[in-house]
C-alpha cells in the first residue's frame, strides 16, 4: 500500500549485511549471522522467503503481467 513502509524496511534490512561487508571488522559477524540463520527451522526460513517474495517479487510480477 502507498502508506506502508514494509518495502523500505525490508530493503534497509537486506542492505545492512552488504554495507557491513565493506568494513573488515564486520565481515566475520555478518558471516556468523548468516550461519546462524541457516540453523533456523525450515518453516522459519520458508516464512521469511514468502514475506520477502510477497513484498517484492510477487507485486512486481503482477505489475508486469498487467502491463
PDB file of N, CA, C and O in Angstrom:
ATOM      1  N   UNK A   1       0.841  -1.183   0.000  1.00  0.00           N
ATOM      2  CA  UNK A   1       0.000   0.000   0.000  1.00  0.00           C
ATOM      3  C   UNK A   1       0.879   1.236   0.000  1.00  0.00           C
ATOM      4  O   UNK A   1       2.035   1.202   0.417  1.00  0.00           O
ATOM      5  N   UNK A   2       0.315   2.342  -0.423  1.00  0.00           N
ATOM      6  CA  UNK A   2       1.087   3.570  -0.542  1.00  0.00           C
ATOM      7  C   UNK A   2       1.600   4.108   0.776  1.00  0.00           C
ATOM      8  O   UNK A   2       2.599   4.813   0.816  1.00  0.00           O
ATOM      9  N   UNK A   3       0.934   3.800   1.871  1.00  0.00           N
ATOM     10  CA  UNK A   3       1.343   4.312   3.178  1.00  0.00           C
ATOM     11  C   UNK A   3       2.211   3.338   3.960  1.00  0.00           C
ATOM     12  O   UNK A   3       2.568   3.590   5.091  1.00  0.00           O
ATOM     13  N   UNK A   4       2.548   2.212   3.355  1.00  0.00           N
ATOM     14  CA  UNK A   4       3.300   1.176   4.053  1.00  0.00           C
ATOM     15  C   UNK A   4       4.811   1.395   3.905  1.00  0.00           C
ATOM     16  O   UNK A   4       5.294   1.739   2.838  1.00  0.00           O
ATOM     17  N   UNK A   5       5.520   1.156   4.995  1.00  0.00           N
ATOM     18  CA  UNK A   5       6.981   1.240   4.994  1.00  0.00           C
ATOM     19  C   UNK A   5       7.618  -0.139   4.894  1.00  0.00           C
ATOM     20  O   UNK A   5       8.821  -0.289   4.982  1.00  0.00           O
ATOM     21  N   UNK A   6       6.800  -1.176   4.676  1.00  0.00           N
ATOM     22  CA  UNK A   6       7.295  -2.551   4.674  1.00  0.00           C
ATOM     23  C   UNK A   6       8.390  -2.766   3.629  1.00  0.00           C
ATOM     24  O   UNK A   6       9.431  -3.340   3.933  1.00  0.00           O
ATOM     25  N   UNK A   7       8.177  -2.307   2.396  1.00  0.00           N
ATOM     26  CA  UNK A   7       9.175  -2.499   1.350  1.00  0.00           C
ATOM     27  C   UNK A   7      10.482  -1.774   1.690  1.00  0.00           C
ATOM     28  O   UNK A   7      11.572  -2.317   1.509  1.00  0.00           O
ATOM     29  N   UNK A   8      10.354  -0.552   2.172  1.00  0.00           N
ATOM     30  CA  UNK A   8      11.543   0.213   2.532  1.00  0.00           C
ATOM     31  C   UNK A   8      12.278  -0.445   3.701  1.00  0.00           C
ATOM     32  O   UNK A   8      13.505  -0.519   3.716  1.00  0.00           O
ATOM     33  N   UNK A   9      11.510  -0.927   4.672  1.00  0.00           N
ATOM     34  CA  UNK A   9      12.090  -1.609   5.822  1.00  0.00           C
ATOM     35  C   UNK A   9      12.878  -2.837   5.372  1.00  0.00           C
ATOM     36  O   UNK A   9      14.020  -3.041   5.775  1.00  0.00           O
ATOM     37  N   UNK A  10      12.262  -3.651   4.524  1.00  0.00           N
ATOM     38  CA  UNK A  10      12.949  -4.850   4.048  1.00  0.00           C
ATOM     39  C   UNK A  10      14.184  -4.503   3.227  1.00  0.00           C
ATOM     40  O   UNK A  10      15.215  -5.173   3.319  1.00  0.00           O
ATOM     41  N   UNK A  11      14.102  -3.450   2.423  1.00  0.00           N
ATOM     42  CA  UNK A  11      15.268  -3.027   1.638  1.00  0.00           C
ATOM     43  C   UNK A  11      16.413  -2.628   2.558  1.00  0.00           C
ATOM     44  O   UNK A  11      17.563  -3.005   2.332  1.00  0.00           O
ATOM     45  N   UNK A  12      16.113  -1.893   3.605  1.00  0.00           N
ATOM     46  CA  UNK A  12      17.144  -1.488   4.567  1.00  0.00           C
ATOM     47  C   UNK A  12      17.735  -2.705   5.262  1.00  0.00           C
ATOM     48  O   UNK A  12      18.959  -2.857   5.352  1.00  0.00           O
ATOM     49  N   UNK A  13      16.878  -3.600   5.742  1.00  0.00           N
ATOM     50  CA  UNK A  13      17.339  -4.801   6.451  1.00  0.00           C
ATOM     51  C   UNK A  13      18.244  -5.641   5.562  1.00  0.00           C
ATOM     52  O   UNK A  13      19.293  -6.131   5.993  1.00  0.00           O
ATOM     53  N   UNK A  14      17.857  -5.822   4.294  1.00  0.00           N
ATOM     54  CA  UNK A  14      18.657  -6.639   3.393  1.00  0.00           C
ATOM     55  C   UNK A  14      19.915  -5.932   2.910  1.00  0.00           C
ATOM     56  O   UNK A  14      20.856  -6.586   2.451  1.00  0.00           O
ATOM     57  N   UNK A  15      19.970  -4.614   3.012  1.00  0.00           N
ATOM     58  CA  UNK A  15      21.162  -3.860   2.612  1.00  0.00           C
ATOM     59  C   UNK A  15      22.227  -3.829   3.707  1.00  0.00           C
ATOM     60  O   UNK A  15      23.415  -3.682   3.402  1.00  0.00           O
ATOM     61  N   UNK A  16      21.820  -3.956   4.947  1.00  0.00           N
ATOM     62  CA  UNK A  16      22.765  -3.842   6.060  1.00  0.00           C
ATOM     63  C   UNK A  16      23.927  -4.819   5.950  1.00  0.00           C
ATOM     64  O   UNK A  16      25.087  -4.393   6.060  1.00  0.00           O
ATOM     65  N   UNK A  17      23.707  -6.124   5.724  1.00  0.00           N
ATOM     66  CA  UNK A  17      24.861  -7.034   5.624  1.00  0.00           C
ATOM     67  C   UNK A  17      25.809  -6.665   4.490  1.00  0.00           C
ATOM     68  O   UNK A  17      27.032  -6.742   4.637  1.00  0.00           O
ATOM     69  N   UNK A  18      25.255  -6.243   3.344  1.00  0.00           N
ATOM     70  CA  UNK A  18      26.105  -5.848   2.221  1.00  0.00           C
ATOM     71  C   UNK A  18      26.980  -4.651   2.594  1.00  0.00           C
ATOM     72  O   UNK A  18      28.178  -4.640   2.330  1.00  0.00           O
ATOM     73  N   UNK A  19      26.394  -3.674   3.238  1.00  0.00           N
ATOM     74  CA  UNK A  19      27.147  -2.480   3.639  1.00  0.00           C
ATOM     75  C   UNK A  19      28.206  -2.833   4.677  1.00  0.00           C
ATOM     76  O   UNK A  19      29.353  -2.394   4.591  1.00  0.00           O
ATOM     77  N   UNK A  20      27.837  -3.659   5.649  1.00  0.00           N
ATOM     78  CA  UNK A  20      28.792  -4.038   6.698  1.00  0.00           C
ATOM     79  C   UNK A  20      29.989  -4.798   6.153  1.00  0.00           C
ATOM     80  O   UNK A  20      31.082  -4.727   6.728  1.00  0.00           O
ATOM     81  N   UNK A  21      29.814  -5.503   5.043  1.00  0.00           N
ATOM     82  CA  UNK A  21      30.933  -6.261   4.462  1.00  0.00           C
ATOM     83  C   UNK A  21      32.049  -5.355   3.935  1.00  0.00           C
ATOM     84  O   UNK A  21      33.152  -5.828   3.649  1.00  0.00           O
ATOM     85  N   UNK A  22      31.786  -4.071   3.806  1.00  0.00           N
ATOM     86  CA  UNK A  22      32.828  -3.133   3.393  1.00  0.00           C
ATOM     87  C   UNK A  22      33.707  -2.699   4.568  1.00  0.00           C
ATOM     88  O   UNK A  22      34.670  -1.963   4.385  1.00  0.00           O
ATOM     89  N   UNK A  23      33.351  -3.153   5.767  1.00  0.00           N
ATOM     90  CA  UNK A  23      34.138  -2.858   6.969  1.00  0.00           C
ATOM     91  C   UNK A  23      34.767  -4.164   7.432  1.00  0.00           C
ATOM     92  O   UNK A  23      34.047  -5.059   7.920  1.00  0.00           O
ATOM     93  N   UNK A  24      36.089  -4.309   7.276  1.00  0.00           N
ATOM     94  CA  UNK A  24      36.742  -5.583   7.578  1.00  0.00           C
ATOM     95  C   UNK A  24      36.398  -6.162   8.945  1.00  0.00           C
ATOM     96  O   UNK A  24      36.252  -7.381   9.088  1.00  0.00           O
ATOM     97  N   UNK A  25      36.224  -5.330   9.933  1.00  0.00           N
ATOM     98  CA  UNK A  25      35.929  -5.847  11.275  1.00  0.00           C
ATOM     99  C   UNK A  25      34.512  -6.416  11.379  1.00  0.00           C
ATOM    100  O   UNK A  25      34.191  -7.100  12.361  1.00  0.00           O
ATOM    101  N   UNK A  26      33.676  -6.172  10.394  1.00  0.00           N
ATOM    102  CA  UNK A  26      32.288  -6.632  10.444  1.00  0.00           C
ATOM    103  C   UNK A  26      32.025  -7.866   9.581  1.00  0.00           C
ATOM    104  O   UNK A  26      30.952  -8.450   9.653  1.00  0.00           O
ATOM    105  N   UNK A  27      33.011  -8.270   8.767  1.00  0.00           N
ATOM    106  CA  UNK A  27      32.806  -9.398   7.858  1.00  0.00           C
ATOM    107  C   UNK A  27      32.487 -10.679   8.632  1.00  0.00           C
ATOM    108  O   UNK A  27      31.526 -11.386   8.303  1.00  0.00           O
ATOM    109  N   UNK A  28      33.266 -10.992   9.646  1.00  0.00           N
ATOM    110  CA  UNK A  28      33.016 -12.213  10.412  1.00  0.00           C
ATOM    111  C   UNK A  28      31.665 -12.195  11.128  1.00  0.00           C
ATOM    112  O   UNK A  28      30.942 -13.199  11.087  1.00  0.00           O
ATOM    113  N   UNK A  29      31.270 -11.085  11.767  1.00  0.00           N
ATOM    114  CA  UNK A  29      29.927 -11.079  12.376  1.00  0.00           C
ATOM    115  C   UNK A  29      28.804 -11.269  11.358  1.00  0.00           C
ATOM    116  O   UNK A  29      27.807 -11.937  11.645  1.00  0.00           O
ATOM    117  N   UNK A  30      28.962 -10.724  10.159  1.00  0.00           N
ATOM    118  CA  UNK A  30      27.948 -10.911   9.119  1.00  0.00           C
ATOM    119  C   UNK A  30      27.894 -12.391   8.727  1.00  0.00           C
ATOM    120  O   UNK A  30      26.808 -12.979   8.624  1.00  0.00           O
ATOM    121  N   UNK A  31      29.056 -12.993   8.519  1.00  0.00           N
ATOM    122  CA  UNK A  31      29.100 -14.428   8.185  1.00  0.00           C
ATOM    123  C   UNK A  31      28.475 -15.266   9.301  1.00  0.00           C
ATOM    124  O   UNK A  31      27.733 -16.210   9.032  1.00  0.00           O
ATOM    125  N   UNK A  32      28.790 -14.916  10.548  1.00  0.00           N
ATOM    126  CA  UNK A  32      28.218 -15.640  11.692  1.00  0.00           C
ATOM    127  C   UNK A  32      26.697 -15.501  11.726  1.00  0.00           C
ATOM    128  O   UNK A  32      25.982 -16.459  12.050  1.00  0.00           O
ATOM    129  N   UNK A  33      26.207 -14.326  11.387  1.00  0.00           N
ATOM    130  CA  UNK A  33      24.766 -14.108  11.364  1.00  0.00           C
ATOM    131  C   UNK A  33      24.083 -14.981  10.325  1.00  0.00           C
ATOM    132  O   UNK A  33      23.044 -15.590  10.602  1.00  0.00           O
ATOM    133  N   UNK A  34      24.679 -15.067   9.138  1.00  0.00           N
ATOM    134  CA  UNK A  34      24.090 -15.915   8.108  1.00  0.00           C
ATOM    135  C   UNK A  34      24.198 -17.388   8.476  1.00  0.00           C
ATOM    136  O   UNK A  34      23.287 -18.177   8.191  1.00  0.00           O
ATOM    137  N   UNK A  35      25.289 -17.770   9.119  1.00  0.00           N
ATOM    138  CA  UNK A  35      25.429 -19.161   9.578  1.00  0.00           C
ATOM    139  C   UNK A  35      24.349 -19.481  10.612  1.00  0.00           C
ATOM    140  O   UNK A  35      23.774 -20.571  10.605  1.00  0.00           O
ATOM    141  N   UNK A  36      24.059 -18.519  11.489  1.00  0.00           N
ATOM    142  CA  UNK A  36      23.007 -18.726  12.483  1.00  0.00           C
ATOM    143  C   UNK A  36      21.639 -18.855  11.814  1.00  0.00           C
ATOM    144  O   UNK A  36      20.816 -19.685  12.225  1.00  0.00           O
ATOM    145  N   UNK A  37      21.391 -18.065  10.776  1.00  0.00           N
ATOM    146  CA  UNK A  37      20.119 -18.164  10.069  1.00  0.00           C
ATOM    147  C   UNK A  37      19.934 -19.531   9.421  1.00  0.00           C
ATOM    148  O   UNK A  37      18.823 -20.042   9.349  1.00  0.00           O
ATOM    149  N   UNK A  38      21.039 -20.123   8.965  1.00  0.00           N
ATOM    150  CA  UNK A  38      20.964 -21.454   8.356  1.00  0.00           C
ATOM    151  C   UNK A  38      20.529 -22.522   9.353  1.00  0.00           C
ATOM    152  O   UNK A  38      20.037 -23.577   8.962  1.00  0.00           O
ATOM    153  N   UNK A  39      20.700 -22.250  10.637  1.00  0.00           N
ATOM    154  CA  UNK A  39      20.314 -23.235  11.651  1.00  0.00           C
ATOM    155  C   UNK A  39      18.861 -23.082  12.092  1.00  0.00           C
ATOM    156  O   UNK A  39      18.373 -23.897  12.874  1.00  0.00           O
ATOM    157  N   UNK A  40      18.193 -22.057  11.600  1.00  0.00           N
ATOM    158  CA  UNK A  40      16.788 -21.847  11.959  1.00  0.00           C
ATOM    159  C   UNK A  40      15.930 -22.947  11.346  1.00  0.00           C
ATOM    160  O   UNK A  40      16.290 -23.517  10.315  1.00  0.00           O
ATOM    161  N   UNK A  41      14.791 -23.233  11.941  1.00  0.00           N
ATOM    162  CA  UNK A  41      13.907 -24.267  11.383  1.00  0.00           C
ATOM    163  C   UNK A  41      13.492 -23.929   9.955  1.00  0.00           C
ATOM    164  O   UNK A  41      13.387 -22.755   9.585  1.00  0.00           O
ATOM    165  N   UNK A  42      13.233 -24.966   9.179  1.00  0.00           N
ATOM    166  CA  UNK A  42      12.827 -24.762   7.790  1.00  0.00           C
ATOM    167  C   UNK A  42      11.597 -23.871   7.679  1.00  0.00           C
ATOM    168  O   UNK A  42      11.531 -23.001   6.812  1.00  0.00           O
ATOM    169  N   UNK A  43      10.627 -24.082   8.570  1.00  0.00           N
ATOM    170  CA  UNK A  43       9.401 -23.296   8.487  1.00  0.00           C
ATOM    171  C   UNK A  43       9.693 -21.804   8.621  1.00  0.00           C
ATOM    172  O   UNK A  43       9.050 -20.970   7.982  1.00  0.00           O
ATOM    173  N   UNK A  44      10.687 -21.450   9.455  1.00  0.00           N
ATOM    174  CA  UNK A  44      11.042 -20.047   9.641  1.00  0.00           C
ATOM    175  C   UNK A  44      11.692 -19.495   8.371  1.00  0.00           C
ATOM    176  O   UNK A  44      11.369 -18.401   7.922  1.00  0.00           O
ATOM    177  N   UNK A  45      12.611 -20.275   7.803  1.00  0.00           N
ATOM    178  CA  UNK A  45      13.287 -19.844   6.578  1.00  0.00           C
ATOM    179  C   UNK A  45      12.292 -19.681   5.432  1.00  0.00           C
ATOM    180  O   UNK A  45      12.353 -18.701   4.684  1.00  0.00           O
ATOM    181  N   UNK A  46      11.345 -20.628   5.298  1.00  0.00           N
ATOM    182  CA  UNK A  46      10.341 -20.536   4.242  1.00  0.00           C
ATOM    183  C   UNK A  46       9.423 -19.336   4.465  1.00  0.00           C
ATOM    184  O   UNK A  46       9.076 -18.627   3.524  1.00  0.00           O
ATOM    185  N   UNK A  47       9.041 -19.104   5.713  1.00  0.00           N
ATOM    186  CA  UNK A  47       8.172 -17.970   6.018  1.00  0.00           C
ATOM    187  C   UNK A  47       8.860 -16.656   5.680  1.00  0.00           C
ATOM    188  O   UNK A  47       8.252 -15.758   5.085  1.00  0.00           O
ATOM    189  N   UNK A  48      10.113 -16.524   6.033  1.00  0.00           N
ATOM    190  CA  UNK A  48      10.882 -15.324   5.695  1.00  0.00           C
ATOM    191  C   UNK A  48      10.942 -15.142   4.185  1.00  0.00           C
ATOM    192  O   UNK A  48      10.759 -14.026   3.678  1.00  0.00           O
ATOM    193  N   UNK A  49      11.161 -16.231   3.460  1.00  0.00           N
ATOM    194  CA  UNK A  49      11.204 -16.165   1.994  1.00  0.00           C
ATOM    195  C   UNK A  49       9.872 -15.713   1.421  1.00  0.00           C
ATOM    196  O   UNK A  49       9.832 -14.904   0.483  1.00  0.00           O
ATOM    197  N   UNK A  50       8.791 -16.216   1.962  1.00  0.00           N
ATOM    198  CA  UNK A  50       7.461 -15.835   1.477  1.00  0.00           C
ATOM    199  C   UNK A  50       7.188 -14.365   1.758  1.00  0.00           C
ATOM    200  O   UNK A  50       6.639 -13.650   0.915  1.00  0.00           O
ATOM    201  N   UNK A  51       7.585 -13.899   2.928  1.00  0.00           N
ATOM    202  CA  UNK A  51       7.378 -12.484   3.279  1.00  0.00           C
ATOM    203  C   UNK A  51       8.117 -11.582   2.299  1.00  0.00           C
ATOM    204  O   UNK A  51       7.562 -10.613   1.776  1.00  0.00           O
ATOM    205  N   UNK A  52       9.368 -11.902   2.039  1.00  0.00           N
ATOM    206  CA  UNK A  52      10.165 -11.088   1.106  1.00  0.00           C
ATOM    207  C   UNK A  52       9.601 -11.209  -0.305  1.00  0.00           C
ATOM    208  O   UNK A  52       9.458 -10.212  -1.015  1.00  0.00           O
ATOM    209  N   UNK A  53       9.261 -12.436  -0.701  1.00  0.00           N
ATOM    210  CA  UNK A  53       8.702 -12.636  -2.028  1.00  0.00           C
ATOM    211  C   UNK A  53       7.402 -11.883  -2.225  1.00  0.00           C
ATOM    212  O   UNK A  53       7.167 -11.267  -3.263  1.00  0.00           O
ATOM    213  N   UNK A  54       6.557 -11.916  -1.228  1.00  0.00           N
ATOM    214  CA  UNK A  54       5.276 -11.216  -1.313  1.00  0.00           C
ATOM    215  C   UNK A  54       5.479  -9.710  -1.404  1.00  0.00           C
ATOM    216  O   UNK A  54       4.731  -9.019  -2.091  1.00  0.00           O
ATOM    217  N   UNK A  55       6.490  -9.225  -0.741  1.00  0.00           N
ATOM    218  CA  UNK A  55       6.727  -7.794  -0.727  1.00  0.00           C
ATOM    219  C   UNK A  55       7.314  -7.292  -2.041  1.00  0.00           C
ATOM    220  O   UNK A  55       6.944  -6.227  -2.518  1.00  0.00           O
ATOM    221  N   UNK A  56       8.205  -8.056  -2.641  1.00  0.00           N
ATOM    222  CA  UNK A  56       8.903  -7.585  -3.830  1.00  0.00           C
ATOM    223  C   UNK A  56       8.517  -8.332  -5.098  1.00  0.00           C
ATOM    224  O   UNK A  56       7.920  -7.773  -6.003  1.00  0.00           O
ATOM    225  N   UNK A  57       8.846  -9.581  -5.167  1.00  0.00           N
ATOM    226  CA  UNK A  57       8.723 -10.339  -6.406  1.00  0.00           C
ATOM    227  C   UNK A  57       7.288 -10.486  -6.891  1.00  0.00           C
ATOM    228  O   UNK A  57       7.001 -10.258  -8.057  1.00  0.00           O
ATOM    229  N   UNK A  58       6.393 -10.875  -6.019  1.00  0.00           N
ATOM    230  CA  UNK A  58       5.021 -11.126  -6.441  1.00  0.00           C
ATOM    231  C   UNK A  58       4.365  -9.840  -6.933  1.00  0.00           C
ATOM    232  O   UNK A  58       3.732  -9.817  -7.982  1.00  0.00           O
ATOM    233  N   UNK A  59       4.544  -8.763  -6.207  1.00  0.00           N
ATOM    234  CA  UNK A  59       3.941  -7.497  -6.611  1.00  0.00           C
ATOM    235  C   UNK A  59       4.497  -7.023  -7.955  1.00  0.00           C
ATOM    236  O   UNK A  59       3.758  -6.564  -8.817  1.00  0.00           O
ATOM    237  N   UNK A  60       5.795  -7.170  -8.151  1.00  0.00           N
ATOM    238  CA  UNK A  60       6.411  -6.786  -9.419  1.00  0.00           C
ATOM    239  C   UNK A  60       5.911  -7.665 -10.553  1.00  0.00           C
ATOM    240  O   UNK A  60       5.642  -7.187 -11.654  1.00  0.00           O
ATOM    241  N   UNK A  61       5.781  -8.959 -10.293  1.00  0.00           N
ATOM    242  CA  UNK A  61       5.297  -9.890 -11.298  1.00  0.00           C
ATOM    243  C   UNK A  61       3.873  -9.517 -11.732  1.00  0.00           C
ATOM    244  O   UNK A  61       3.556  -9.525 -12.914  1.00  0.00           O
ATOM    245  N   UNK A  62       3.034  -9.164 -10.783  1.00  0.00           N
ATOM    246  CA  UNK A  62       1.654  -8.796 -11.101  1.00  0.00           C
ATOM    247  C   UNK A  62       1.631  -7.534 -11.961  1.00  0.00           C
ATOM    248  O   UNK A  62       0.882  -7.452 -12.939  1.00  0.00           O
ATOM    249  N   UNK A  63       2.487  -6.567 -11.644  1.00  0.00           N
ATOM    250  CA  UNK A  63       2.544  -5.339 -12.440  1.00  0.00           C
ATOM    251  C   UNK A  63       2.967  -5.637 -13.882  1.00  0.00           C
ATOM    252  O   UNK A  63       2.430  -5.078 -14.815  1.00  0.00           O
ATOM    253  N   UNK A  64       3.954  -6.521 -14.034  1.00  0.00           N
ATOM    254  CA  UNK A  64       4.438  -6.873 -15.369  1.00  0.00           C
ATOM    255  C   UNK A  64       3.334  -7.573 -16.160  1.00  0.00           C
ATOM    256  O   UNK A  64       3.124  -7.297 -17.334  1.00  0.00           O
ATOM    257  N   UNK A  65       2.615  -8.479 -15.512  1.00  0.00           N
ATOM    258  CA  UNK A  65       1.544  -9.227 -16.185  1.00  0.00           C
ATOM    259  C   UNK A  65       0.407  -8.302 -16.614  1.00  0.00           C
ATOM    260  O   UNK A  65      -0.195  -8.502 -17.651  1.00  0.00           O
ATOM    261  N   UNK A  66       0.108  -7.276 -15.818  1.00  0.00           N
ATOM    262  CA  UNK A  66      -0.971  -6.347 -16.154  1.00  0.00           C
ATOM    263  C   UNK A  66      -0.544  -5.406 -17.266  1.00  0.00           C
ATOM    264  O   UNK A  66      -1.374  -4.938 -18.027  1.00  0.00           O
ATOM    265  N   UNK A  67       0.752  -5.083 -17.311  1.00  0.00           N
ATOM    266  CA  UNK A  67       1.265  -4.096 -18.273  1.00  0.00           C
ATOM    267  C   UNK A  67       1.534  -4.699 -19.579  1.00  0.00           C
ATOM    268  O   UNK A  67       1.303  -4.369 -20.651  1.00  0.00           O
TER     269      UNK A  67
END
